[in-house]
Tab-separated table of C-alpha atoms and ligand atoms in Angstrom:
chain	number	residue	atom	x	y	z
L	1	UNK	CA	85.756	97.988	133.734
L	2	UNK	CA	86.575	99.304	130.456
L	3	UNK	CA	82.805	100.365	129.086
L	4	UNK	CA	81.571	99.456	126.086
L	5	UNK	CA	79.553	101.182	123.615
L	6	UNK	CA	77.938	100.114	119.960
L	7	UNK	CA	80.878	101.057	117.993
L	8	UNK	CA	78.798	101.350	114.840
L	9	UNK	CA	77.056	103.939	116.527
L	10	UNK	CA	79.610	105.863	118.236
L	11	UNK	CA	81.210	105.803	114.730
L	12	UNK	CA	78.184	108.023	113.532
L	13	UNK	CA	78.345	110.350	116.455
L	14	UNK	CA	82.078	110.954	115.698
L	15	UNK	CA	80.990	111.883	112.249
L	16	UNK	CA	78.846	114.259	112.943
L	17	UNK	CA	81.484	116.060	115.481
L	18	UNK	CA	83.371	116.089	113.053
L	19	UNK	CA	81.248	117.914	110.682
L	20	UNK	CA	79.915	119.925	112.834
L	21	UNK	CA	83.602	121.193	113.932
L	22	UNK	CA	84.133	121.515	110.273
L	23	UNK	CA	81.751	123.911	109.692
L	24	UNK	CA	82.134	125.822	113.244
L	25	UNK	CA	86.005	126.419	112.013
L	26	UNK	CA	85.120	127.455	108.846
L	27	UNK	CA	87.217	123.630	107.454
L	28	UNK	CA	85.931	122.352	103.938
L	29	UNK	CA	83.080	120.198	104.516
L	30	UNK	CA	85.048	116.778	104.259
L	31	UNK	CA	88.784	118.634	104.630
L	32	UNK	CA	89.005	116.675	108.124
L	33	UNK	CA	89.841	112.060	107.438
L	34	UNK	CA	88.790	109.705	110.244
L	35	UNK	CA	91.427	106.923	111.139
L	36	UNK	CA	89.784	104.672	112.985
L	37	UNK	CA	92.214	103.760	115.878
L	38	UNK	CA	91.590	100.139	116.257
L	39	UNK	CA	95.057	98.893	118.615
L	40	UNK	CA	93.573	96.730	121.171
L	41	UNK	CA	90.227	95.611	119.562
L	42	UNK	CA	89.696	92.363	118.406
L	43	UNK	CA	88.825	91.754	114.510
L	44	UNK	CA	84.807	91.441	114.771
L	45	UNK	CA	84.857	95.562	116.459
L	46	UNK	CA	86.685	96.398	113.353
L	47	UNK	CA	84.553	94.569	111.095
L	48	UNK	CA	81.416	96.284	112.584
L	49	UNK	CA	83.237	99.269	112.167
L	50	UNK	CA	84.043	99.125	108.828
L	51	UNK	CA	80.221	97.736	107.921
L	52	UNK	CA	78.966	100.653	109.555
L	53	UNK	CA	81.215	102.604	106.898
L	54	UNK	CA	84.758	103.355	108.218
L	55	UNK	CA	87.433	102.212	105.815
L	56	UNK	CA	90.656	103.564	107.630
L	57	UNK	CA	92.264	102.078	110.921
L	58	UNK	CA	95.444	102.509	112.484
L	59	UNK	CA	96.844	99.784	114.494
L	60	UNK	CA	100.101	100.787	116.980
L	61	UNK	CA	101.933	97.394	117.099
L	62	UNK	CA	103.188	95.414	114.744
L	63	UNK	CA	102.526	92.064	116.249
L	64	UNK	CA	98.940	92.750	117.167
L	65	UNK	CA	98.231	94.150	114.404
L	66	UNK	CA	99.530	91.283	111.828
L	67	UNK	CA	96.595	89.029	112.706
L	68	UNK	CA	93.691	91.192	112.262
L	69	UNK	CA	95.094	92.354	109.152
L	70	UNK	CA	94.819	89.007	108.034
L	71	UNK	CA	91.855	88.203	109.682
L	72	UNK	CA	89.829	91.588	107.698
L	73	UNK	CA	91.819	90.417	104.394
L	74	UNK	CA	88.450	90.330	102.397
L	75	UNK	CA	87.628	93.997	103.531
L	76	UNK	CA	88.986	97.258	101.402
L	77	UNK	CA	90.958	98.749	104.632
L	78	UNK	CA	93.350	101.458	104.052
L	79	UNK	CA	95.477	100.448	106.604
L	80	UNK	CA	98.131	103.264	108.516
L	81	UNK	CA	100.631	102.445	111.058
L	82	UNK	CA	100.909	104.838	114.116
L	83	UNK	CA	103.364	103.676	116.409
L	84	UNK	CA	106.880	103.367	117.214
L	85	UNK	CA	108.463	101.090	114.651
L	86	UNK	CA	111.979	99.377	115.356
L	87	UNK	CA	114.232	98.127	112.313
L	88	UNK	CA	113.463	94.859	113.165
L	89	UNK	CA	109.739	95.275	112.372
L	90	UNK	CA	110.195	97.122	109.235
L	91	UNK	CA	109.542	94.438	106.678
L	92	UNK	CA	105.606	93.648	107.502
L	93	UNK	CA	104.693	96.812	108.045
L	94	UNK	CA	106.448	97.618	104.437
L	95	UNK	CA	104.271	95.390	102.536
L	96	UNK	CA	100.728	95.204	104.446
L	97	UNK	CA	100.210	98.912	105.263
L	98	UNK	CA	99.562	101.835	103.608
L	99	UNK	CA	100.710	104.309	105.158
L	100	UNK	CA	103.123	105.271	108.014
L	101	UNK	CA	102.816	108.211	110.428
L	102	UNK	CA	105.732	107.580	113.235
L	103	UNK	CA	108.772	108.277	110.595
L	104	UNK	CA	111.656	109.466	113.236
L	105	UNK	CA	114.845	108.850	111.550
L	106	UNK	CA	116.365	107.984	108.372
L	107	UNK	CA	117.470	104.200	109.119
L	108	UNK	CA	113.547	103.296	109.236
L	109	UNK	CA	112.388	105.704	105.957
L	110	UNK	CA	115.330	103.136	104.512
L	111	UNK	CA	114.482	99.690	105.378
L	112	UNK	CA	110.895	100.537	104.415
L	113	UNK	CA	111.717	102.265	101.127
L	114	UNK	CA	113.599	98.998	100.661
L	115	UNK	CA	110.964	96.839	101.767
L	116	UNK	CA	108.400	98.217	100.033
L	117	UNK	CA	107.064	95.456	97.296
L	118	UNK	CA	107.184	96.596	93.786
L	119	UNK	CA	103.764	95.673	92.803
L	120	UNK	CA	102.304	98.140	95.250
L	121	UNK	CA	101.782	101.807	95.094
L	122	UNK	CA	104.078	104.085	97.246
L	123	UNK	CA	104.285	103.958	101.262
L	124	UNK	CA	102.337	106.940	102.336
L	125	UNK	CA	104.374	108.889	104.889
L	126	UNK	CA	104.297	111.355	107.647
L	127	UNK	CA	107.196	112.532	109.633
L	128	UNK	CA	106.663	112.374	113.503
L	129	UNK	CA	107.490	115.083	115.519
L	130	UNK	CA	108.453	115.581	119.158
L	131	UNK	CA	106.397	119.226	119.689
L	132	UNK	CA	106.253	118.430	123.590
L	133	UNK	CA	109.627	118.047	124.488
L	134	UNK	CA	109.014	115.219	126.881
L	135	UNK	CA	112.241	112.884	126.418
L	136	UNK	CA	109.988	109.856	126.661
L	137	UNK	CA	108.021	110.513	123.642
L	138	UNK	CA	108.863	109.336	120.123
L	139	UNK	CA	109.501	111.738	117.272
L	140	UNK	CA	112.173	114.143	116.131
L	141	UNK	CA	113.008	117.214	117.398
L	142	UNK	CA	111.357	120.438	115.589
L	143	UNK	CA	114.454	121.782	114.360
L	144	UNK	CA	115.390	118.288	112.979
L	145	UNK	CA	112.725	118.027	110.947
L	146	UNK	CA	113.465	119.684	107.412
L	147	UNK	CA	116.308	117.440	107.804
L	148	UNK	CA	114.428	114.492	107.929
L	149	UNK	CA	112.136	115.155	105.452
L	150	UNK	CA	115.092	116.351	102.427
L	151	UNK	CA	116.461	112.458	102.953
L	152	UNK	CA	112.569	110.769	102.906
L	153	UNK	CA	111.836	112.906	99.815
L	154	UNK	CA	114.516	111.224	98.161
L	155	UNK	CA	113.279	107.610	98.699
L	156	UNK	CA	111.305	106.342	95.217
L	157	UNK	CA	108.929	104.123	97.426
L	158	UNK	CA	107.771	106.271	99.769
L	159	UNK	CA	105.597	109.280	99.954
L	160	UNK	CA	105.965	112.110	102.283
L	161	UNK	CA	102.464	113.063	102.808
L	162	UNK	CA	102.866	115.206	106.065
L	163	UNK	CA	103.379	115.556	109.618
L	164	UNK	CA	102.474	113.586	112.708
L	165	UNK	CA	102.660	114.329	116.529
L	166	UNK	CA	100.900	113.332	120.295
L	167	UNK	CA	100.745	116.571	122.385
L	168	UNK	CA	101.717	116.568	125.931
L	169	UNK	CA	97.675	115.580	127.310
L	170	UNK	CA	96.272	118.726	128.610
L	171	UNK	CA	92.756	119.786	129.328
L	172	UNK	CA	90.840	122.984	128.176
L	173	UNK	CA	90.512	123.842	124.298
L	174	UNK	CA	92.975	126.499	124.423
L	175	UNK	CA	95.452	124.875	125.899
L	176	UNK	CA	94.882	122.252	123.580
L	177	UNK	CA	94.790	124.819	120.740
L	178	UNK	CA	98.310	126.309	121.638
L	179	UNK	CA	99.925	122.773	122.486
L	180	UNK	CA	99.705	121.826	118.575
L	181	UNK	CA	100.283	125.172	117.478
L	182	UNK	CA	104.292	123.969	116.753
L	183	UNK	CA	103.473	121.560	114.561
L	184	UNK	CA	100.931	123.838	112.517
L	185	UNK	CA	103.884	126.016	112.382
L	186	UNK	CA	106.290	124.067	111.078
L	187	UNK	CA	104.002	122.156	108.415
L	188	UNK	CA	103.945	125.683	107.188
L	189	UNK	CA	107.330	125.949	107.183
L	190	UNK	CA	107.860	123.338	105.295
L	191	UNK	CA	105.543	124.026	102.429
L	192	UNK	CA	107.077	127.691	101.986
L	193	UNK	CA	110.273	125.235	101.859
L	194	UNK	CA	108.769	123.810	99.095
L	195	UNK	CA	107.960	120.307	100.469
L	196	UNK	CA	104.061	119.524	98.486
L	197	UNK	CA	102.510	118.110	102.184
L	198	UNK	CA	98.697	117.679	102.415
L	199	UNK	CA	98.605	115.843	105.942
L	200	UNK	CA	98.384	117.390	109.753
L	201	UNK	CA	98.107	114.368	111.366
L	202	UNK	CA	97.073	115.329	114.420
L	203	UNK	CA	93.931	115.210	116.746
L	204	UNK	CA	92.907	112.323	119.434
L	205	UNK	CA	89.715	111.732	120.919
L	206	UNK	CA	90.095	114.506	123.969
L	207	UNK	CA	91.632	117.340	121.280
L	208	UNK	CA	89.571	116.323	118.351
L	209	UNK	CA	87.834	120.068	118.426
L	210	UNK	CA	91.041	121.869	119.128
L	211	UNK	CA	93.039	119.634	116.340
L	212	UNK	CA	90.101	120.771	113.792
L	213	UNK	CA	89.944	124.090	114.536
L	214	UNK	CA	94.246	124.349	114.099
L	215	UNK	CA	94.052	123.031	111.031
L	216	UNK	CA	94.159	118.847	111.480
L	217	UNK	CA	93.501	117.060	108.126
L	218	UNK	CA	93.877	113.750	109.525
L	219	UNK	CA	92.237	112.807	112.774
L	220	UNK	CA	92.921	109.525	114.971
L	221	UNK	CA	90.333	108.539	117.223
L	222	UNK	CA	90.067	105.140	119.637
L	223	UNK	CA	88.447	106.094	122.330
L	224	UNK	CA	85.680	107.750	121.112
L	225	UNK	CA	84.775	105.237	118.392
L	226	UNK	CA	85.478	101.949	120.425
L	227	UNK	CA	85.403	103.485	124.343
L	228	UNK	CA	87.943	103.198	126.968
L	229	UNK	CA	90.807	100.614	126.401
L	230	UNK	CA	91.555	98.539	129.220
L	231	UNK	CA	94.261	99.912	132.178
L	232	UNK	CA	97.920	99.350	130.666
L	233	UNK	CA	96.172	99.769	126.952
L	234	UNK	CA	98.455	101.972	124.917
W	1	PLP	C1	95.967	105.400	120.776
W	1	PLP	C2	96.367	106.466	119.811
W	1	PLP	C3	95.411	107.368	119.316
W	1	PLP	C4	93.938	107.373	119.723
W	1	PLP	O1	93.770	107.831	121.002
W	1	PLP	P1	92.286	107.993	121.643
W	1	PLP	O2	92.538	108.874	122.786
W	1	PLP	O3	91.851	106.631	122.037
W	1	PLP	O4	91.421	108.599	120.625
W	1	PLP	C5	95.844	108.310	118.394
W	1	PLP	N1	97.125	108.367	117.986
W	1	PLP	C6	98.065	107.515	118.434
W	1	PLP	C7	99.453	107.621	117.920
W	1	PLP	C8	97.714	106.532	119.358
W	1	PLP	O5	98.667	105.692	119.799
């Protein structure tokens, strides 16, 4: 049985992890963003969420994500997109999110540039990045990165804000530690490059203290704010 806990409370515990990593790694009080990963929960956990003072969430799907979008219309979400995105899903996730972390090749930085309403700001972007190797896992390869990112800089209605990437799970901070070391090293790369990126997306509930202490500006946590999904959750 997936277990549940007050989310409003484990909300505040995550906060103070957070700034208690922040000062342990010697991180700006405030340098580390909470995204509230809300795929799976129904609308009233993310309302209590949000009343309990979290204004980002990530959703993973399109289609699951749609309704509650809707259904938290009145609320002032900042709403980013984490998961694999097919051409086909482009267009909604164009005009009702803010941002986008799971950019892997050019066609989708396209359709979304495209699809991107007028009236709204720019599509906040991060380019995600395969650092494990695995073949099942989404993002591009290292070395295909700079690539990537000299095409998205060209598109007027995005924004590329940064980089993204899911380590191989391992256990043990160091491990942990060395496993995002790659994509540390390449964000660096790419600002000597002379790309202007301010995001590391990177950190989950079980590597929150290892993402923090490499450097993570951007945190995603579901787990730990909402407990366990169910078996087969995502
Ligand atoms: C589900 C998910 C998370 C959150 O994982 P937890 O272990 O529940 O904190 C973070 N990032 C992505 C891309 C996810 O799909």
């Amino acid at each position: 049985m997936p277990h549940r806990t007050d989310p409003a409370a484990a909300l505040r515990e995550v906060r103070a992890r957070i700034a208690s990593l922040e000062r342990r790694y010697a991180r700006a009080p405030g340098s580390v963003t909470l995204l509230a990963v809300s795929k799976t929960r129904p609308a009233e956990d993310l309302r209590r969420v949000h009343d309990a003072g979290q204004r980002r969430f990530a959703e993973n799907q399109v289609q699951e994500a749609l309704p509650k979008l809707e259904a938290l219309a009145d609320l002032p979400i900042e709403w980013h997109f984490i998961g694999p995105l097919q051409a086909n899903k482009t267009r909604p996730v164009a005009s009702h999110f803010d941002w986008v972390h799971s950019i892997d090749r050019v066609k989708i930085a396209r359709r979304l540039d495209d699809q991107r309403p007028e009236g709204l700001s720019p599509l906040q972007v991060c380019i995600q990045v395969n650092i494990s190797g695995e073949a099942s896992k989404a993002g591009v390869a290292p070395d295909e990165a700079a690539d990537l990112a000299r095409e998205v800089v060209r598109f007027p209605r995005l924004r590329l804000r940064g980089l993204m990437a899911i380590p191989a799970p391992c256990t043990g901070l160091e491990a942990q530690r060395a496993a995002l070391r790659p994509l540390v090293a390449l964000y660096e790369r790419l600002c000597e490059a002379g790309f202007a990126l301010d995001t590391l997306s990177m950190g989950m509930s079980q590597d929150l203290e290892a993402a923090i202490a490499e450097g993570a500006t951007l945190v995603r946590i579901g787990t730990a704010i909402f407990g366990a999904r169910p078996p087969h959750g995502r």
